[in-house]
């Protein structure tokens, strides 16, 4: 990962700013960032678990596979409302306290899903996870840059690395565990690990006081930034492109070769790990990177749509994982550069954009799957992704 300093690391309007007169600790430790990364890995693993066990989950609760994809959409719906509102509702609460509480909620949500007797109860658990996920994403970046000031690219890459580890190890492992002992066991195990993450964050993260300007006024000011909102629209497009397809990735693989499911999911995750590291290294060229990554995502989805052999599908999986894993790093840095004075609100809008897109994308993908098959949702996703790339290509971003 790169180690360049970035000038947006402690913007005066963001939660990452230290109170006046507080000195930077003489001995910097990355333990808080590692704990935050572990936490984001757990909440995101919980979000995407349905994609690994979708056929068994759908059969167990008595719904179609397309409708079961709403288990992802339900999480995103709750997240879309939570991300912009949590800082408004808790403007003065220590961010460490909030982050620990959100991880506890995520653990509880996975317990609810693991024990759910019906699809309706399962959706309630997934809504709880959406609250936890959106709030955690909104505050984790600021908390990380508070703990290690001046290292925005490294903090963003570390959080994205946690996501990649979850996909490289967690999602394929969940598929294996789900096939061996049942999909409910995967959610139960994730609940335990998420509770461990809550303890780790509570112990490792220092107090993170909110910025005095946090709240509704900061959010309103961020919403008036036209360039920021244009970039947020691109976030919606690229996330929509991915999540119209991702909840149904296992079905796309099984259409080619069911026996290759686990290792093709692993190749997707390996691509994601490489993409995270690559995004951190290339972040100094943020504008071209933001344009190229969605186009690469589009190409991967087109390739997956027309793949008829495992080798071709493997290439598509690697490129898919690589390109989409770049987007958290790209978008976090993009919004905090465009709106450095109100970084916390900018981050909340970025999270909201992802969650709205996940909601719409999962619902759209499910409808396309049930009505037209998996190829149609892959091609629709590709179109949305390439539109995002074009949008970012024409938007300027401040230099650092």
mmCIF file of C-alpha atoms in Angstrom:
data_model
loop_
_atom_site.group_PDB
_atom_site.id
_atom_site.type_symbol
_atom_site.label_atom_id
_atom_site.label_comp_id
_atom_site.label_asym_id
_atom_site.label_seq_id
_atom_site.Cartn_x
_atom_site.Cartn_y
_atom_site.Cartn_z
ATOM 1 C CA UNK A 1 0.000 0.000 0.000
ATOM 2 C CA UNK A 2 1.203 3.571 -0.624
ATOM 3 C CA UNK A 3 2.260 5.812 2.201
ATOM 4 C CA UNK A 4 1.735 9.275 0.727
ATOM 5 C CA UNK A 5 0.292 12.025 2.859
ATOM 6 C CA UNK A 6 -2.914 13.588 1.592
ATOM 7 C CA UNK A 7 -3.994 17.079 2.456
ATOM 8 C CA UNK A 8 -7.614 16.121 3.044
ATOM 9 C CA UNK A 9 -6.756 13.883 5.979
ATOM 10 C CA UNK A 10 -8.029 16.254 8.637
ATOM 11 C CA UNK A 11 -10.455 18.693 6.989
ATOM 12 C CA UNK A 12 -11.737 21.358 9.362
ATOM 13 C CA UNK A 13 -15.358 20.314 8.977
ATOM 14 C CA UNK A 14 -14.918 16.580 9.435
ATOM 15 C CA UNK A 15 -15.045 14.239 12.400
ATOM 16 C CA UNK A 16 -11.444 13.291 11.718
ATOM 17 C CA UNK A 17 -10.215 16.692 12.968
ATOM 18 C CA UNK A 18 -8.531 16.774 16.375
ATOM 19 C CA UNK A 19 -9.710 19.337 18.908
ATOM 20 C CA UNK A 20 -7.653 22.504 19.071
ATOM 21 C CA UNK A 21 -4.541 22.095 21.158
ATOM 22 C CA UNK A 22 -4.446 18.297 20.866
ATOM 23 C CA UNK A 23 -1.078 17.045 19.694
ATOM 24 C CA UNK A 24 -0.523 14.146 17.354
ATOM 25 C CA UNK A 25 0.504 11.097 19.389
ATOM 26 C CA UNK A 26 4.283 10.680 19.299
ATOM 27 C CA UNK A 27 4.060 6.942 18.653
ATOM 28 C CA UNK A 28 1.581 6.174 15.889
ATOM 29 C CA UNK A 29 -0.043 2.751 16.017
ATOM 30 C CA UNK A 30 -2.121 1.112 13.315
ATOM 31 C CA UNK A 31 -3.971 -1.147 15.753
ATOM 32 C CA UNK A 32 -7.146 1.033 15.697
ATOM 33 C CA UNK A 33 -7.230 0.931 11.903
ATOM 34 C CA UNK A 34 -6.744 -2.841 11.925
ATOM 35 C CA UNK A 35 -9.687 -3.170 14.328
ATOM 36 C CA UNK A 36 -11.834 -0.904 12.141
ATOM 37 C CA UNK A 37 -10.880 -2.973 9.090
ATOM 38 C CA UNK A 38 -11.884 -6.169 10.906
ATOM 39 C CA UNK A 39 -15.216 -4.580 11.756
ATOM 40 C CA UNK A 40 -15.949 -3.506 8.193
ATOM 41 C CA UNK A 41 -15.020 -6.979 6.985
ATOM 42 C CA UNK A 42 -17.611 -8.500 9.306
ATOM 43 C CA UNK A 43 -20.496 -6.150 8.502
ATOM 44 C CA UNK A 44 -19.877 -6.429 4.766
ATOM 45 C CA UNK A 45 -19.537 -10.182 4.950
ATOM 46 C CA UNK A 46 -22.933 -10.180 6.636
ATOM 47 C CA UNK A 47 -24.359 -7.998 3.878
ATOM 48 C CA UNK A 48 -23.249 -10.252 1.038
ATOM 49 C CA UNK A 49 -23.697 -13.667 2.656
ATOM 50 C CA UNK A 50 -27.024 -14.273 0.858
ATOM 51 C CA UNK A 51 -25.164 -14.319 -2.475
ATOM 52 C CA UNK A 52 -23.110 -17.320 -1.287
ATOM 53 C CA UNK A 53 -26.046 -19.371 -0.032
ATOM 54 C CA UNK A 54 -28.892 -18.021 -2.145
ATOM 55 C CA UNK A 55 -30.318 -21.269 -3.575
ATOM 56 C CA UNK A 56 -30.439 -23.021 -0.180
ATOM 57 C CA UNK A 57 -31.736 -19.913 1.605
ATOM 58 C CA UNK A 58 -34.528 -19.462 -0.931
ATOM 59 C CA UNK A 59 -35.586 -23.103 -0.749
ATOM 60 C CA UNK A 60 -35.570 -23.135 3.053
ATOM 61 C CA UNK A 61 -37.774 -20.067 3.505
ATOM 62 C CA UNK A 62 -40.016 -20.905 0.561
ATOM 63 C CA UNK A 63 -39.373 -18.080 -1.920
ATOM 64 C CA UNK A 64 -37.946 -17.834 -5.426
ATOM 65 C CA UNK A 65 -34.263 -17.115 -5.895
ATOM 66 C CA UNK A 66 -35.092 -13.735 -7.388
ATOM 67 C CA UNK A 67 -37.202 -12.798 -4.374
ATOM 68 C CA UNK A 68 -34.541 -14.106 -2.000
ATOM 69 C CA UNK A 69 -32.197 -11.514 -3.494
ATOM 70 C CA UNK A 70 -34.292 -8.952 -1.621
ATOM 71 C CA UNK A 71 -32.414 -10.091 1.479
ATOM 72 C CA UNK A 72 -29.596 -7.916 0.123
ATOM 73 C CA UNK A 73 -31.973 -5.130 -0.895
ATOM 74 C CA UNK A 74 -33.551 -4.968 2.576
ATOM 75 C CA UNK A 75 -30.159 -4.285 4.116
ATOM 76 C CA UNK A 76 -29.535 -1.541 1.598
ATOM 77 C CA UNK A 77 -32.941 0.082 2.167
ATOM 78 C CA UNK A 78 -32.222 0.499 5.862
ATOM 79 C CA UNK A 79 -28.726 1.716 5.044
ATOM 80 C CA UNK A 80 -29.960 4.347 2.617
ATOM 81 C CA UNK A 81 -32.014 5.977 5.383
ATOM 82 C CA UNK A 82 -29.416 5.497 8.099
ATOM 83 C CA UNK A 83 -26.296 6.911 6.457
ATOM 84 C CA UNK A 84 -27.404 10.557 6.103
ATOM 85 C CA UNK A 85 -29.421 10.617 9.312
ATOM 86 C CA UNK A 86 -27.198 8.985 11.914
ATOM 87 C CA UNK A 87 -24.856 11.970 12.265
ATOM 88 C CA UNK A 88 -27.883 14.281 12.462
ATOM 89 C CA UNK A 89 -29.460 12.163 15.210
ATOM 90 C CA UNK A 90 -26.177 11.711 17.095
ATOM 91 C CA UNK A 91 -24.250 14.937 16.468
ATOM 92 C CA UNK A 92 -22.459 14.945 19.841
ATOM 93 C CA UNK A 93 -21.921 11.235 20.522
ATOM 94 C CA UNK A 94 -18.375 9.896 20.637
ATOM 95 C CA UNK A 95 -17.827 8.041 17.359
ATOM 96 C CA UNK A 96 -16.079 5.127 19.099
ATOM 97 C CA UNK A 97 -19.220 4.495 21.157
ATOM 98 C CA UNK A 98 -21.346 4.627 18.015
ATOM 99 C CA UNK A 99 -19.088 2.243 16.085
ATOM 100 C CA UNK A 100 -19.079 -0.354 18.875
ATOM 101 C CA UNK A 101 -22.867 -0.142 19.225
ATOM 102 C CA UNK A 102 -23.305 -0.581 15.469
ATOM 103 C CA UNK A 103 -21.173 -3.729 15.457
ATOM 104 C CA UNK A 104 -23.285 -5.105 18.302
ATOM 105 C CA UNK A 105 -26.411 -4.439 16.232
ATOM 106 C CA UNK A 106 -24.811 -6.207 13.252
ATOM 107 C CA UNK A 107 -24.102 -9.272 15.402
ATOM 108 C CA UNK A 108 -27.701 -9.290 16.632
ATOM 109 C CA UNK A 109 -29.021 -9.026 13.085
ATOM 110 C CA UNK A 110 -27.071 -12.096 11.978
ATOM 111 C CA UNK A 111 -28.419 -14.045 14.946
ATOM 112 C CA UNK A 112 -31.946 -13.053 13.895
ATOM 113 C CA UNK A 113 -31.334 -14.291 10.342
ATOM 114 C CA UNK A 114 -29.756 -17.542 11.530
ATOM 115 C CA UNK A 115 -32.852 -18.300 13.639
ATOM 116 C CA UNK A 116 -35.476 -16.826 11.284
ATOM 117 C CA UNK A 117 -38.525 -19.110 10.914
ATOM 118 C CA UNK A 118 -39.791 -17.218 7.842
ATOM 119 C CA UNK A 119 -38.683 -14.867 5.099
ATOM 120 C CA UNK A 120 -40.427 -11.951 6.829
ATOM 121 C CA UNK A 121 -38.396 -12.414 10.008
ATOM 122 C CA UNK A 122 -35.267 -12.811 7.926
ATOM 123 C CA UNK A 123 -35.932 -9.445 6.286
ATOM 124 C CA UNK A 124 -36.281 -7.772 9.697
ATOM 125 C CA UNK A 125 -32.837 -9.075 10.618
ATOM 126 C CA UNK A 126 -31.466 -7.775 7.336
ATOM 127 C CA UNK A 127 -32.944 -4.335 7.997
ATOM 128 C CA UNK A 128 -31.064 -4.211 11.304
ATOM 129 C CA UNK A 129 -27.869 -5.060 9.465
ATOM 130 C CA UNK A 130 -28.493 -2.150 7.094
ATOM 131 C CA UNK A 131 -28.577 0.275 10.015
ATOM 132 C CA UNK A 132 -25.303 -1.106 11.345
ATOM 133 C CA UNK A 133 -23.572 -1.216 7.981
ATOM 134 C CA UNK A 134 -24.421 2.312 6.870
ATOM 135 C CA UNK A 135 -23.537 3.891 10.181
ATOM 136 C CA UNK A 136 -20.271 1.983 10.432
ATOM 137 C CA UNK A 137 -19.206 2.927 6.910
ATOM 138 C CA UNK A 138 -20.097 6.580 7.540
ATOM 139 C CA UNK A 139 -17.876 6.874 10.624
ATOM 140 C CA UNK A 140 -15.074 4.318 10.140
ATOM 141 C CA UNK A 141 -13.033 6.370 7.674
ATOM 142 C CA UNK A 142 -13.132 9.470 9.870
ATOM 143 C CA UNK A 143 -12.297 7.454 12.967
ATOM 144 C CA UNK A 144 -9.352 5.873 11.176
ATOM 145 C CA UNK A 145 -7.896 9.174 10.006
ATOM 146 C CA UNK A 146 -8.384 10.550 13.515
ATOM 147 C CA UNK A 147 -6.303 7.676 14.890
ATOM 148 C CA UNK A 148 -3.559 8.036 12.237
ATOM 149 C CA UNK A 149 -3.696 11.605 10.856
ATOM 150 C CA UNK A 150 -2.320 12.393 7.419
ATOM 151 C CA UNK A 151 -2.763 8.876 6.001
ATOM 152 C CA UNK A 152 -6.062 9.015 4.131
ATOM 153 C CA UNK A 153 -5.014 6.719 1.301
ATOM 154 C CA UNK A 154 -3.687 4.113 3.687
ATOM 155 C CA UNK A 155 -6.790 4.251 5.908
ATOM 156 C CA UNK A 156 -9.103 3.970 2.909
ATOM 157 C CA UNK A 157 -7.062 1.081 1.520
ATOM 158 C CA UNK A 158 -7.038 -0.642 4.912
ATOM 159 C CA UNK A 159 -10.819 -0.487 5.184
ATOM 160 C CA UNK A 160 -11.186 -1.748 1.621
ATOM 161 C CA UNK A 161 -8.631 -4.467 2.416
ATOM 162 C CA UNK A 162 -10.949 -5.681 5.156
ATOM 163 C CA UNK A 163 -13.697 -5.931 2.572
ATOM 164 C CA UNK A 164 -11.437 -7.895 0.251
ATOM 165 C CA UNK A 165 -10.390 -10.327 2.973
ATOM 166 C CA UNK A 166 -14.073 -10.945 3.677
ATOM 167 C CA UNK A 167 -14.668 -11.758 0.007
ATOM 168 C CA UNK A 168 -11.470 -13.778 -0.489
ATOM 169 C CA UNK A 169 -11.895 -15.892 2.653
ATOM 170 C CA UNK A 170 -15.388 -15.314 3.999
ATOM 171 C CA UNK A 171 -17.623 -15.592 0.970
ATOM 172 C CA UNK A 172 -16.101 -18.786 -0.511
ATOM 173 C CA UNK A 173 -15.866 -20.267 2.997
ATOM 174 C CA UNK A 174 -19.510 -19.377 3.576
ATOM 175 C CA UNK A 175 -20.399 -21.232 0.400
ATOM 176 C CA UNK A 176 -18.526 -24.323 1.607
ATOM 177 C CA UNK A 177 -20.004 -24.120 5.127
ATOM 178 C CA UNK A 178 -23.469 -23.522 3.732
ATOM 179 C CA UNK A 179 -23.217 -26.598 1.512
ATOM 180 C CA UNK A 180 -21.800 -28.723 4.337
ATOM 181 C CA UNK A 181 -23.836 -27.777 7.422
ATOM 182 C CA UNK A 182 -26.497 -25.343 6.229
ATOM 183 C CA UNK A 183 -26.792 -21.665 5.393
ATOM 184 C CA UNK A 184 -27.961 -20.761 8.893
ATOM 185 C CA UNK A 185 -24.600 -21.814 10.313
ATOM 186 C CA UNK A 186 -22.857 -19.233 8.138
ATOM 187 C CA UNK A 187 -24.928 -16.429 9.655
ATOM 188 C CA UNK A 188 -24.416 -17.778 13.171
ATOM 189 C CA UNK A 189 -20.663 -17.888 12.721
ATOM 190 C CA UNK A 190 -20.632 -14.373 11.275
ATOM 191 C CA UNK A 191 -22.580 -13.147 14.307
ATOM 192 C CA UNK A 192 -19.879 -14.484 16.633
ATOM 193 C CA UNK A 193 -17.065 -12.916 14.610
ATOM 194 C CA UNK A 194 -18.905 -9.586 14.467
ATOM 195 C CA UNK A 195 -19.216 -9.574 18.255
ATOM 196 C CA UNK A 196 -15.455 -10.169 18.476
ATOM 197 C CA UNK A 197 -14.940 -7.198 16.149
ATOM 198 C CA UNK A 198 -17.026 -5.009 18.465
ATOM 199 C CA UNK A 199 -14.759 -5.912 21.370
ATOM 200 C CA UNK A 200 -11.656 -5.228 19.267
ATOM 201 C CA UNK A 201 -12.859 -1.757 18.239
ATOM 202 C CA UNK A 202 -13.829 -0.920 21.827
ATOM 203 C CA UNK A 203 -10.357 -1.855 23.057
ATOM 204 C CA UNK A 204 -8.182 -0.489 20.235
ATOM 205 C CA UNK A 205 -9.865 2.713 19.055
ATOM 206 C CA UNK A 206 -9.235 5.928 21.000
ATOM 207 C CA UNK A 207 -12.059 8.317 21.752
ATOM 208 C CA UNK A 208 -13.238 10.019 18.551
ATOM 209 C CA UNK A 209 -15.109 13.223 19.413
ATOM 210 C CA UNK A 210 -17.442 14.503 16.682
ATOM 211 C CA UNK A 211 -16.669 17.788 15.015
ATOM 212 C CA UNK A 212 -18.582 20.695 16.612
ATOM 213 C CA UNK A 213 -20.251 21.411 13.262
ATOM 214 C CA UNK A 214 -21.590 17.884 12.752
ATOM 215 C CA UNK A 215 -25.312 17.619 12.175
ATOM 216 C CA UNK A 216 -28.021 18.869 9.869
ATOM 217 C CA UNK A 217 -26.294 22.132 8.938
ATOM 218 C CA UNK A 218 -23.201 20.297 7.704
ATOM 219 C CA UNK A 219 -25.340 17.892 5.668
ATOM 220 C CA UNK A 220 -27.269 20.728 4.024
ATOM 221 C CA UNK A 221 -24.050 22.468 3.041
ATOM 222 C CA UNK A 222 -22.666 19.288 1.497
ATOM 223 C CA UNK A 223 -25.867 18.799 -0.491
ATOM 224 C CA UNK A 224 -25.370 22.224 -2.078
ATOM 225 C CA UNK A 225 -22.004 21.181 -3.554
ATOM 226 C CA UNK A 226 -22.900 20.515 -7.189
ATOM 227 C CA UNK A 227 -19.691 18.698 -8.074
ATOM 228 C CA UNK A 228 -20.061 16.436 -5.060
ATOM 229 C CA UNK A 229 -23.625 15.538 -5.995
ATOM 230 C CA UNK A 230 -22.629 14.812 -9.612
ATOM 231 C CA UNK A 231 -19.997 12.420 -8.301
ATOM 232 C CA UNK A 232 -22.557 10.850 -5.977
ATOM 233 C CA UNK A 233 -24.747 10.188 -9.036
ATOM 234 C CA UNK A 234 -21.820 8.303 -10.568
ATOM 235 C CA UNK A 235 -21.495 6.299 -7.345
ATOM 236 C CA UNK A 236 -25.136 5.286 -7.743
ATOM 237 C CA UNK A 237 -24.561 4.165 -11.336
ATOM 238 C CA UNK A 238 -21.474 2.051 -10.679
ATOM 239 C CA UNK A 239 -22.960 0.460 -7.558
ATOM 240 C CA UNK A 240 -26.210 -0.213 -9.432
ATOM 241 C CA UNK A 241 -24.212 -1.891 -12.191
ATOM 242 C CA UNK A 242 -22.504 -4.185 -9.718
ATOM 243 C CA UNK A 243 -25.439 -5.001 -7.480
ATOM 244 C CA UNK A 244 -27.874 -5.724 -10.247
ATOM 245 C CA UNK A 245 -25.606 -8.718 -10.789
ATOM 246 C CA UNK A 246 -23.662 -9.560 -7.624
ATOM 247 C CA UNK A 247 -26.484 -11.067 -5.491
ATOM 248 C CA UNK A 248 -26.901 -13.607 -8.299
ATOM 249 C CA UNK A 249 -23.217 -14.352 -8.922
ATOM 250 C CA UNK A 250 -23.534 -17.942 -7.760
ATOM 251 C CA UNK A 251 -26.392 -18.542 -10.187
ATOM 252 C CA UNK A 252 -24.308 -17.089 -13.047
ATOM 253 C CA UNK A 253 -21.482 -19.484 -12.148
ATOM 254 C CA UNK A 254 -23.759 -22.517 -11.825
ATOM 255 C CA UNK A 255 -25.174 -21.854 -15.298
ATOM 256 C CA UNK A 256 -21.688 -22.589 -16.654
ATOM 257 C CA UNK A 257 -20.397 -25.249 -14.223
ATOM 258 C CA UNK A 258 -21.910 -25.893 -10.770
ATOM 259 C CA UNK A 259 -18.838 -27.877 -9.711
ATOM 260 C CA UNK A 260 -16.637 -24.782 -10.115
ATOM 261 C CA UNK A 261 -18.693 -22.538 -7.819
ATOM 262 C CA UNK A 262 -16.397 -22.385 -4.791
ATOM 263 C CA UNK A 263 -13.131 -21.773 -6.583
ATOM 264 C CA UNK A 264 -14.667 -19.246 -8.992
ATOM 265 C CA UNK A 265 -15.992 -17.302 -6.002
ATOM 266 C CA UNK A 266 -12.449 -17.481 -4.656
ATOM 267 C CA UNK A 267 -11.050 -16.047 -7.898
ATOM 268 C CA UNK A 268 -13.527 -13.182 -7.598
ATOM 269 C CA UNK A 269 -12.223 -12.541 -4.104
ATOM 270 C CA UNK A 270 -8.580 -12.735 -5.152
ATOM 271 C CA UNK A 271 -9.317 -10.181 -7.852
ATOM 272 C CA UNK A 272 -10.877 -8.028 -5.148
ATOM 273 C CA UNK A 273 -7.771 -8.239 -2.985
ATOM 274 C CA UNK A 274 -5.557 -7.200 -5.897
ATOM 275 C CA UNK A 275 -7.931 -4.383 -6.809
ATOM 276 C CA UNK A 276 -7.858 -2.945 -3.302
ATOM 277 C CA UNK A 277 -4.060 -2.819 -3.257
ATOM 278 C CA UNK A 278 -3.951 -1.436 -6.788
ATOM 279 C CA UNK A 279 -6.457 1.300 -5.984
ATOM 280 C CA UNK A 280 -4.356 2.481 -3.053
ATOM 281 C CA UNK A 281 -1.214 2.528 -5.202
ATOM 282 C CA UNK A 282 -2.883 4.395 -8.093
ATOM 283 C CA UNK A 283 -4.954 6.808 -5.979
ATOM 284 C CA UNK A 284 -2.680 9.729 -6.850
ATOM 285 C CA UNK A 285 -4.258 9.560 -10.345
ATOM 286 C CA UNK A 286 -7.758 9.658 -8.949
ATOM 287 C CA UNK A 287 -9.668 11.122 -11.905
ATOM 288 C CA UNK A 288 -8.484 8.627 -14.582
ATOM 289 C CA UNK A 289 -8.751 5.778 -12.099
ATOM 290 C CA UNK A 290 -12.367 6.723 -11.353
ATOM 291 C CA UNK A 291 -13.113 6.637 -15.080
ATOM 292 C CA UNK A 292 -11.315 3.392 -15.932
ATOM 293 C CA UNK A 293 -12.443 1.158 -13.042
ATOM 294 C CA UNK A 294 -16.191 1.266 -13.911
ATOM 295 C CA UNK A 295 -15.410 0.540 -17.567
ATOM 296 C CA UNK A 296 -13.393 -2.491 -16.452
ATOM 297 C CA UNK A 297 -16.371 -3.577 -14.335
ATOM 298 C CA UNK A 298 -18.629 -3.259 -17.382
ATOM 299 C CA UNK A 299 -16.261 -5.394 -19.457
ATOM 300 C CA UNK A 300 -16.199 -8.096 -16.786
ATOM 301 C CA UNK A 301 -19.993 -8.275 -16.647
ATOM 302 C CA UNK A 302 -20.274 -8.539 -20.435
ATOM 303 C CA UNK A 303 -17.662 -11.294 -20.439
ATOM 304 C CA UNK A 304 -19.533 -13.149 -17.675
ATOM 305 C CA UNK A 305 -22.805 -12.793 -19.583
ATOM 306 C CA UNK A 306 -21.437 -14.573 -22.648
ATOM 307 C CA UNK A 307 -19.037 -17.015 -20.965
ATOM 308 C CA UNK A 308 -19.614 -20.630 -21.955
ATOM 309 C CA UNK A 309 -16.516 -22.170 -20.379
ATOM 310 C CA UNK A 310 -14.910 -22.083 -16.958
ATOM 311 C CA UNK A 311 -11.626 -20.441 -18.099
ATOM 312 C CA UNK A 312 -13.467 -17.531 -19.693
ATOM 313 C CA UNK A 313 -15.719 -17.155 -16.672
ATOM 314 C CA UNK A 314 -12.653 -17.227 -14.394
ATOM 315 C CA UNK A 315 -11.180 -14.264 -16.266
ATOM 316 C CA UNK A 316 -14.483 -12.434 -15.886
ATOM 317 C CA UNK A 317 -14.583 -13.189 -12.151
ATOM 318 C CA UNK A 318 -11.061 -11.889 -11.536
ATOM 319 C CA UNK A 319 -11.711 -8.690 -13.496
ATOM 320 C CA UNK A 320 -15.084 -8.238 -11.781
ATOM 321 C CA UNK A 321 -13.624 -8.566 -8.298
ATOM 322 C CA UNK A 322 -10.649 -6.363 -9.150
ATOM 323 C CA UNK A 323 -12.671 -3.507 -10.620
ATOM 324 C CA UNK A 324 -15.474 -3.301 -8.067
ATOM 325 C CA UNK A 325 -13.067 -3.542 -5.118
ATOM 326 C CA UNK A 326 -11.404 -0.342 -6.328
ATOM 327 C CA UNK A 327 -14.595 1.644 -5.909
ATOM 328 C CA UNK A 328 -14.665 2.057 -2.085
ATOM 329 C CA UNK A 329 -11.143 3.510 -2.137
ATOM 330 C CA UNK A 330 -11.859 5.686 -5.176
ATOM 331 C CA UNK A 331 -15.162 7.052 -3.917
ATOM 332 C CA UNK A 332 -14.024 7.696 -0.333
ATOM 333 C CA UNK A 333 -11.060 9.730 -1.540
ATOM 334 C CA UNK A 334 -13.101 11.432 -4.265
ATOM 335 C CA UNK A 335 -15.833 12.781 -1.977
ATOM 336 C CA UNK A 336 -13.397 13.932 0.710
ATOM 337 C CA UNK A 337 -11.330 15.805 -1.851
ATOM 338 C CA UNK A 338 -14.354 17.476 -3.388
ATOM 339 C CA UNK A 339 -15.860 18.329 0.021
ATOM 340 C CA UNK A 340 -12.940 18.493 2.495
ATOM 341 C CA UNK A 341 -14.706 20.944 4.832
ATOM 342 C CA UNK A 342 -17.617 18.566 5.453
ATOM 343 C CA UNK A 343 -16.026 15.149 5.011
ATOM 344 C CA UNK A 344 -18.333 13.335 7.446
ATOM 345 C CA UNK A 345 -21.439 14.436 5.561
ATOM 346 C CA UNK A 346 -19.779 13.714 2.219
ATOM 347 C CA UNK A 347 -18.990 10.192 3.409
ATOM 348 C CA UNK A 348 -22.560 9.673 4.572
ATOM 349 C CA UNK A 349 -23.820 10.663 1.111
ATOM 350 C CA UNK A 350 -21.378 8.236 -0.503
ATOM 351 C CA UNK A 351 -22.704 5.446 1.715
ATOM 352 C CA UNK A 352 -26.297 6.446 0.953
ATOM 353 C CA UNK A 353 -25.551 6.316 -2.771
ATOM 354 C CA UNK A 354 -24.202 2.777 -2.459
ATOM 355 C CA UNK A 355 -27.174 1.634 -0.418
ATOM 356 C CA UNK A 356 -29.756 3.165 -2.764
ATOM 357 C CA UNK A 357 -28.012 1.513 -5.689
ATOM 358 C CA UNK A 358 -27.860 -1.837 -3.895
ATOM 359 C CA UNK A 359 -31.586 -1.601 -3.173
ATOM 360 C CA UNK A 360 -32.556 -0.773 -6.735
ATOM 361 C CA UNK A 361 -29.946 -3.055 -8.254
ATOM 362 C CA UNK A 362 -30.871 -6.140 -6.231
ATOM 363 C CA UNK A 363 -34.583 -5.620 -6.912
ATOM 364 C CA UNK A 364 -33.974 -4.987 -10.617
ATOM 365 C CA UNK A 365 -31.636 -7.959 -10.868
ATOM 366 C CA UNK A 366 -34.157 -10.220 -9.156
ATOM 367 C CA UNK A 367 -36.925 -9.152 -11.548
ATOM 368 C CA UNK A 368 -34.656 -9.675 -14.560
ATOM 369 C CA UNK A 369 -33.546 -13.065 -13.268
ATOM 370 C CA UNK A 370 -37.079 -14.330 -12.757
ATOM 371 C CA UNK A 371 -38.306 -12.888 -16.059
ATOM 372 C CA UNK A 372 -35.394 -13.079 -18.496
ATOM 373 C CA UNK A 373 -32.518 -15.052 -16.985
ATOM 374 C CA UNK A 374 -29.134 -14.211 -15.557
ATOM 375 C CA UNK A 375 -27.604 -12.880 -18.794
ATOM 376 C CA UNK A 376 -30.009 -9.942 -18.902
ATOM 377 C CA UNK A 377 -29.076 -8.642 -15.452
ATOM 378 C CA UNK A 378 -25.369 -8.900 -16.247
ATOM 379 C CA UNK A 379 -25.811 -6.780 -19.376
ATOM 380 C CA UNK A 380 -27.960 -4.170 -17.614
ATOM 381 C CA UNK A 381 -25.298 -3.930 -14.915
ATOM 382 C CA UNK A 382 -22.624 -3.444 -17.566
ATOM 383 C CA UNK A 383 -24.524 -0.537 -19.100
ATOM 384 C CA UNK A 384 -24.889 1.269 -15.773
ATOM 385 C CA UNK A 385 -21.203 0.797 -14.953
ATOM 386 C CA UNK A 386 -19.934 2.233 -18.216
ATOM 387 C CA UNK A 387 -22.213 5.264 -17.765
ATOM 388 C CA UNK A 388 -20.545 5.895 -14.391
ATOM 389 C CA UNK A 389 -17.114 5.754 -15.997
ATOM 390 C CA UNK A 390 -18.121 8.349 -18.575
ATOM 391 C CA UNK A 391 -19.503 10.587 -15.833
ATOM 392 C CA UNK A 392 -16.300 10.535 -13.795
ATOM 393 C CA UNK A 393 -14.221 11.106 -16.921
ATOM 394 C CA UNK A 394 -15.823 14.542 -17.367
ATOM 395 C CA UNK A 395 -15.837 15.582 -13.688
ATOM 396 C CA UNK A 396 -12.857 17.476 -12.279
ATOM 397 C CA UNK A 397 -11.432 16.621 -8.879
ATOM 398 C CA UNK A 398 -9.214 18.968 -6.812
ATOM 399 C CA UNK A 399 -5.517 18.138 -6.783
ATOM 400 C CA UNK A 400 -3.749 17.325 -3.518
#
